[in-house]
Amino acid sequence: MSAADSLLFSDIPASPDFSIEERLRANGKIAIAGVDEVGRGPLAGPVVAAAVILDPANIPDGLNDSKKLTEKKRETIFDEIVFTSQVAWTSLPAATIDTMNIRAASLLAMTLSVDRLAVNADAALIDGKDVPDGLIHIGKAFVKGDARSVSIAAASIVAKVVRDRMMIEADNQFPEYGFSGHKGYGSKAHRDAIAQYGPCSIHRRSFSPVKQMIEAFAK
């Protein structure tokens, strides 16, 4: 890691905590939503965003970046988050991603998730570098936010579990692609299946690997 990187990430705690939220609450921001998305990179399936407002008196144990947790642990914490917190999520399908582009679809899904919360958020802590236009007045972006804030970590878990469940269901509908195993990401098995069967209705046809395989499949 370079010196510049060390400075950039020097404030990342050993595990995500509630310190960002506590500073905001001290300034009168009470309903603080963590916001994250899952599914920018896959060749198939939706992008899913989630917004979570934790109860400061009842924060589930073990909140962390969803990628650092086992599937079993994510499922367990997901249930605890839904039971104790204000939660909303949004999925946008491949057709929308192809129309808008993946960045725009991800930002829209984040905005819709915050809008769908049962309470109005006073602030939104967003994983990444971008604040969606729809959240510009309440949002702040945090690089590696799911490693800094338990609220963002909770949103990452919700988004990941929801999307994984959707891809497992897609596997039942399109078993030849093996979606339950790779969740739509560009594994060799997935690419081989596209090459053999062509894309199905949940493939992202605007993504270069899929577009190239469509052209090859049509020859």
PDB file of C-alpha atoms in Angstrom, residues 17-18 21-22 25 29-34 51-61 63 77 79-87 117 119 149-152 154-155 158:
ATOM      1  CA  ASP A  17     -18.666   0.811  14.087  1.00  0.00           C
ATOM      2  CA  PHE A  18     -21.329   3.396  14.909  1.00  0.00           C
ATOM      3  CA  GLU A  21     -23.699   7.772  13.071  1.00  0.00           C
ATOM      4  CA  GLU A  22     -22.990   9.032  16.587  1.00  0.00           C
ATOM      5  CA  ARG A  25     -26.880  12.091  15.876  1.00  0.00           C
ATOM      6  CA  LYS A  29     -29.589  13.723  12.506  1.00  0.00           C
ATOM      7  CA  ILE A  30     -31.525  10.897  14.121  1.00  0.00           C
ATOM      8  CA  ALA A  31     -32.780   8.631  11.322  1.00  0.00           C
ATOM      9  CA  ILE A  32     -29.530   7.635   9.601  1.00  0.00           C
ATOM     10  CA  ALA A  33     -29.714   5.191   6.708  1.00  0.00           C
ATOM     11  CA  GLY A  34     -26.817   3.042   5.586  1.00  0.00           C
ATOM     12  CA  ALA A  51     -31.169   1.008   2.902  1.00  0.00           C
ATOM     13  CA  VAL A  52     -31.072   0.249   6.639  1.00  0.00           C
ATOM     14  CA  ILE A  53     -31.751   2.478   9.637  1.00  0.00           C
ATOM     15  CA  LEU A  54     -30.407   0.665  12.692  1.00  0.00           C
ATOM     16  CA  ASP A  55     -31.887   0.961  16.162  1.00  0.00           C
ATOM     17  CA  PRO A  56     -28.950   2.317  18.233  1.00  0.00           C
ATOM     18  CA  ALA A  57     -30.216   0.374  21.233  1.00  0.00           C
ATOM     19  CA  ASN A  58     -30.454  -2.909  19.356  1.00  0.00           C
ATOM     20  CA  ILE A  59     -27.639  -3.228  16.811  1.00  0.00           C
ATOM     21  CA  PRO A  60     -27.104  -6.843  15.700  1.00  0.00           C
ATOM     22  CA  ASP A  61     -23.750  -8.383  16.566  1.00  0.00           C
ATOM     23  CA  LEU A  63     -22.150  -6.597  11.287  1.00  0.00           C
ATOM     24  CA  ILE A  77     -27.631 -11.503  10.546  1.00  0.00           C
ATOM     25  CA  ASP A  79     -32.934 -11.979   9.893  1.00  0.00           C
ATOM     26  CA  GLU A  80     -31.714  -9.948  12.874  1.00  0.00           C
ATOM     27  CA  ILE A  81     -31.433  -6.780  10.786  1.00  0.00           C
ATOM     28  CA  VAL A  82     -34.935  -7.144   9.383  1.00  0.00           C
ATOM     29  CA  PHE A  83     -36.339  -7.838  12.862  1.00  0.00           C
ATOM     30  CA  THR A  84     -34.650  -4.901  14.629  1.00  0.00           C
ATOM     31  CA  SER A  85     -34.259  -2.177  11.974  1.00  0.00           C
ATOM     32  CA  GLN A  86     -36.018  -0.117   9.332  1.00  0.00           C
ATOM     33  CA  VAL A  87     -35.177  -1.870   6.063  1.00  0.00           C
ATOM     34  CA  LEU A 117     -38.066   3.290   4.049  1.00  0.00           C
ATOM     35  CA  VAL A 119     -39.480   6.673   7.989  1.00  0.00           C
ATOM     36  CA  SER A 149     -20.105   2.047   9.281  1.00  0.00           C
ATOM     37  CA  VAL A 150     -22.305  -0.678  10.732  1.00  0.00           C
ATOM     38  CA  SER A 151     -25.291   0.927   9.005  1.00  0.00           C
ATOM     39  CA  ILE A 152     -23.647   0.553   5.596  1.00  0.00           C
ATOM     40  CA  ALA A 154     -26.055  -3.870   7.393  1.00  0.00           C
ATOM     41  CA  ALA A 155     -27.226  -2.557   4.020  1.00  0.00           C
ATOM     42  CA  VAL A 158     -29.358  -7.125   3.123  1.00  0.00           C
TER      43      VAL A 158
END
